[in-house]
Amino acid sequence: MKLYLGIVLLLLTAFAKGDDEKAKIILVKRILNDIITERNDLAIEYNLYNIGDGVATDVELADSSFHESDFELISGMTSVKWSRINAGSNVTHAVVVQPLRAGDFNFTSAVVQYVSEKGVDVTFGYSNEIGEQEILSLKEYNRLHASHMMEWGLFALWCMPSIDVPLLLYYLSKRKYSKKVKKN
Amino acid sequence: MTCLNCDITMTKSEEDEEPDVISAHKEAETAIIFASGVEPSVLAGKKASAYIHFANKGSSNFIITSIDGSFRYPQDFSYVIQNFTVISPNKMIDAGYEGSFQYEFQPGELSGGRSFGLVINVNYKDTEENLYRDAVFNQTVQVIEDEEGLDTETFFMYLMLLGMSGLILLGVFHNVSGKSRRGKKRNTPSANATTLNKVQLETGTTNGPVDYNWIPEETLKAINKGTPSPRRSPKKRANKQRSSETE
């Protein structure tokens, strides 16, 4: 009897082990822009990697860090749902926003919730934190990265006297003396 | 998140002076995946990304204080060859929650073609300030040499070859043209010097006979007599006078 029970227990644990295929989701949040500018598009990418052995179901990604007072949503959704993410696969989601204000902004983590295996409570996971990033004002952005046509034009204008005056002098003298040569 | 201390130096790690004091908590699970997949593909001089999963299965909260990575000597993992920049997320993972972290590191440019022991540690503490460390990755990896892009060494080699070939070409050209010019000069009879219309390079009286048309008659006479040209130095005059007085 004891032996029988033991075998049953062993089988049970074996089955339990077989069923123990848990999903594990890594959520990586990433800024795709090199420069973040006020009133310009800012693309954010979310990568969900299911590194577990099981299927993740009812996956829900939410990012509450882009509040309406600071950001305007251009395209995409800050809250997305997937019914399942298979083991070993990954999903990418992107959002485009426009920062409304310049200054330092702390990009905090997004949250993912999913059911890692059947009959288990929802698992909550945080993404990585990007941390504080500087949002440049338009004025500062133009100062650093614009083509500066106006400035260069002015520079050319101010350069003119120092080039043109010697040229004029040269031209005058050349005309004067080449005439004399002709006369001779 | 750039690599601040990319120098490849051999230093004995300080952490190993107190081995096995800090270990992982039983109720915390870590996992890692790289941007290239489960197996890291590390290119020398290029940034590599690792994504770390931290699951808190216990009942106490954990605070991830820092994540550090390093290259170790494959035969002896206590020798640190290169330390990578430490990130300090300072992120609290509550009981039952999970967290993801991104760790970027850049192997030194000279580390290509060799294998190193890659160690990535997650350092965390609980609310009672007990410190834990979990080596989320601890394996020997082969660092691949970065063959993309312009190699400065080969670039300067080609530049030097170009310069040398240019110099040789210049030398050959100079030699050939110089010889032909000299040959021409020999062919022209030096008697032509008498014709004034021809423009010639003046070489003095050393090579070729003297154009006697130009020499005044008195001088010619003096030369024919065989006496040196009369010098009008006062000393000589005085000598001459003295000799004439004695006579």
Coordinates of C-alpha atoms in Angstrom, one line a residue, chain A residues 1-174:
Chain A
M1 CA 0.0 0.0 0.0
K2 CA 2.8 2.4 1.0
L3 CA 4.6 1.6 -2.2
Y4 CA 1.5 2.3 -4.2
L5 CA 0.9 5.6 -2.5
G6 CA 4.5 6.5 -3.1
I7 CA 4.3 5.8 -6.8
V8 CA 1.1 7.8 -7.0
L9 CA 2.8 10.7 -5.2
L10 CA 5.8 10.5 -7.5
L11 CA 3.6 10.5 -10.6
L12 CA 1.6 13.4 -9.2
T13 CA 4.8 15.4 -8.6
A14 CA 6.0 14.5 -12.0
F15 CA 2.8 15.7 -13.5
A16 CA 2.9 18.8 -11.4
K17 CA 6.4 19.4 -12.7
G18 CA 5.1 18.9 -16.2
D19 CA 2.4 21.4 -15.7
D20 CA 4.8 23.9 -14.0
E21 CA 5.3 25.8 -17.2
K22 CA 5.3 29.3 -16.0
A23 CA 5.5 32.3 -18.2
K24 CA 7.9 35.0 -17.4
I25 CA 7.8 38.4 -19.0
I26 CA 10.6 40.9 -19.3
L27 CA 9.3 44.3 -20.2
V28 CA 11.8 46.7 -21.6
K29 CA 11.0 50.4 -22.1
R30 CA 13.2 52.3 -24.4
I31 CA 13.3 55.8 -25.9
L32 CA 14.0 55.7 -29.6
N33 CA 14.9 59.4 -29.9
D34 CA 18.4 60.7 -29.6
I35 CA 17.2 64.2 -28.7
I36 CA 14.0 64.8 -26.8
T37 CA 12.5 68.2 -27.8
E38 CA 9.5 70.1 -26.6
R39 CA 6.7 69.9 -29.2
N40 CA 8.4 67.3 -31.3
D41 CA 7.7 63.7 -31.7
L42 CA 9.1 61.3 -29.0
A43 CA 8.9 57.6 -29.8
I44 CA 8.9 55.1 -27.0
E45 CA 9.2 51.4 -27.6
Y46 CA 8.1 48.6 -25.3
N47 CA 9.5 45.1 -25.8
L48 CA 7.9 42.2 -24.0
Y49 CA 10.0 39.0 -24.0
N50 CA 8.4 35.9 -22.7
I51 CA 11.4 34.0 -21.4
G52 CA 9.4 31.5 -19.4
D53 CA 8.4 28.0 -20.5
G54 CA 4.7 28.6 -20.6
V55 CA 2.2 30.8 -22.4
A56 CA 1.4 34.2 -20.9
T57 CA -2.3 34.9 -21.2
D58 CA -4.3 38.1 -20.6
V59 CA -1.2 40.3 -21.0
E60 CA -1.9 43.9 -20.3
L61 CA 0.7 46.7 -20.7
A62 CA 0.0 50.1 -19.2
D63 CA 2.2 53.1 -19.0
S64 CA 0.9 55.9 -16.8
S65 CA 4.0 58.1 -17.0
F66 CA 2.7 60.3 -19.9
H67 CA 0.2 62.4 -18.1
E68 CA -2.0 64.7 -20.2
S69 CA -0.6 67.8 -18.5
D70 CA 2.9 67.0 -19.8
F71 CA 2.5 65.0 -23.0
E72 CA 0.2 64.9 -25.9
L73 CA -0.5 61.5 -27.4
I74 CA 0.2 61.5 -31.1
S75 CA -0.3 57.8 -32.0
G76 CA -0.5 54.5 -30.3
M77 CA -2.0 53.6 -26.9
T78 CA -0.5 53.7 -23.5
S79 CA -2.6 50.7 -22.5
V80 CA -2.6 47.6 -24.6
K81 CA -3.8 44.0 -24.2
W82 CA -2.7 40.8 -25.8
S83 CA -4.6 37.6 -25.2
R84 CA -1.5 35.5 -25.2
I85 CA 2.3 35.7 -25.7
N86 CA 3.8 32.3 -26.5
A87 CA 6.9 31.0 -24.7
G88 CA 10.1 32.2 -26.3
S89 CA 8.4 34.9 -28.3
N90 CA 8.4 38.6 -28.0
V91 CA 6.1 41.5 -28.8
T92 CA 6.9 45.1 -29.5
H93 CA 4.7 48.0 -28.9
A94 CA 5.4 51.7 -29.7
V95 CA 3.9 55.0 -28.7
V96 CA 4.5 58.4 -30.1
V97 CA 4.0 61.4 -27.8
Q98 CA 4.9 65.1 -27.8
P99 CA 6.3 66.7 -24.7
L100 CA 4.5 69.9 -23.9
R101 CA 7.0 71.4 -21.6
A102 CA 10.8 71.6 -21.5
G103 CA 12.9 70.6 -18.6
D104 CA 14.0 67.4 -16.9
F105 CA 11.5 64.6 -16.9
N106 CA 11.7 61.4 -15.0
F107 CA 10.6 58.6 -17.2
T108 CA 9.4 56.0 -14.8
S109 CA 8.6 52.4 -15.5
A110 CA 5.6 50.9 -17.3
V111 CA 3.6 48.0 -15.8
V112 CA 2.7 44.7 -17.3
Q113 CA 0.3 42.2 -15.8
Y114 CA -0.3 38.7 -17.0
V115 CA -1.4 35.3 -16.0
S116 CA 1.7 33.2 -15.9
E117 CA -0.2 29.8 -15.8
K118 CA -3.7 28.6 -15.6
G119 CA -5.5 29.2 -12.3
V120 CA -2.9 31.5 -10.8
D121 CA -3.3 35.1 -9.8
V122 CA -2.3 37.9 -12.0
T123 CA 1.5 38.7 -11.9
F124 CA 2.5 42.3 -11.9
G125 CA 5.8 43.3 -13.4
Y126 CA 7.6 46.6 -13.7
S127 CA 9.7 47.6 -16.7
N128 CA 13.1 49.2 -16.4
E129 CA 13.2 52.9 -15.5
I130 CA 14.8 55.2 -18.1
G131 CA 15.3 57.8 -15.5
E132 CA 15.7 61.5 -15.8
Q133 CA 16.1 62.8 -19.3
E134 CA 16.3 66.4 -20.4
I135 CA 13.6 67.7 -22.7
L136 CA 15.1 70.5 -24.7
S137 CA 13.1 73.7 -25.4
L138 CA 12.5 74.6 -29.0
K139 CA 14.8 77.6 -28.6
E140 CA 17.6 75.5 -27.2
Y141 CA 17.0 72.8 -29.9
N142 CA 17.3 75.4 -32.7
R143 CA 20.4 76.9 -31.1
L144 CA 22.1 73.5 -31.1
H145 CA 20.8 71.7 -34.1
A146 CA 19.2 74.2 -36.6
S147 CA 21.0 75.1 -39.9
H148 CA 21.7 78.7 -38.8
M149 CA 21.1 80.2 -42.3
M150 CA 20.5 83.7 -40.9
E151 CA 23.7 83.6 -38.8
W152 CA 25.8 82.4 -41.7
G153 CA 24.3 85.0 -44.0
L154 CA 25.2 87.8 -41.6
F155 CA 28.7 86.3 -41.2
A156 CA 29.2 86.4 -45.0
L157 CA 28.0 90.0 -45.1
W158 CA 30.4 91.1 -42.4
C159 CA 33.2 89.2 -44.2
M160 CA 32.6 91.1 -47.4
P161 CA 34.5 94.4 -46.7
S162 CA 37.7 92.7 -45.9
I163 CA 37.6 90.7 -49.1
D164 CA 36.1 93.2 -51.4
V165 CA 38.2 96.3 -50.6
P166 CA 41.6 94.6 -51.5
L167 CA 39.9 93.1 -54.6
L168 CA 38.7 96.6 -55.6
L169 CA 42.2 98.1 -55.1
Y170 CA 43.8 95.3 -57.1
Y171 CA 41.4 95.7 -59.9
L172 CA 41.8 99.4 -60.1
S173 CA 45.6 99.3 -60.2
K174 CA 45.5 96.5 -62.7

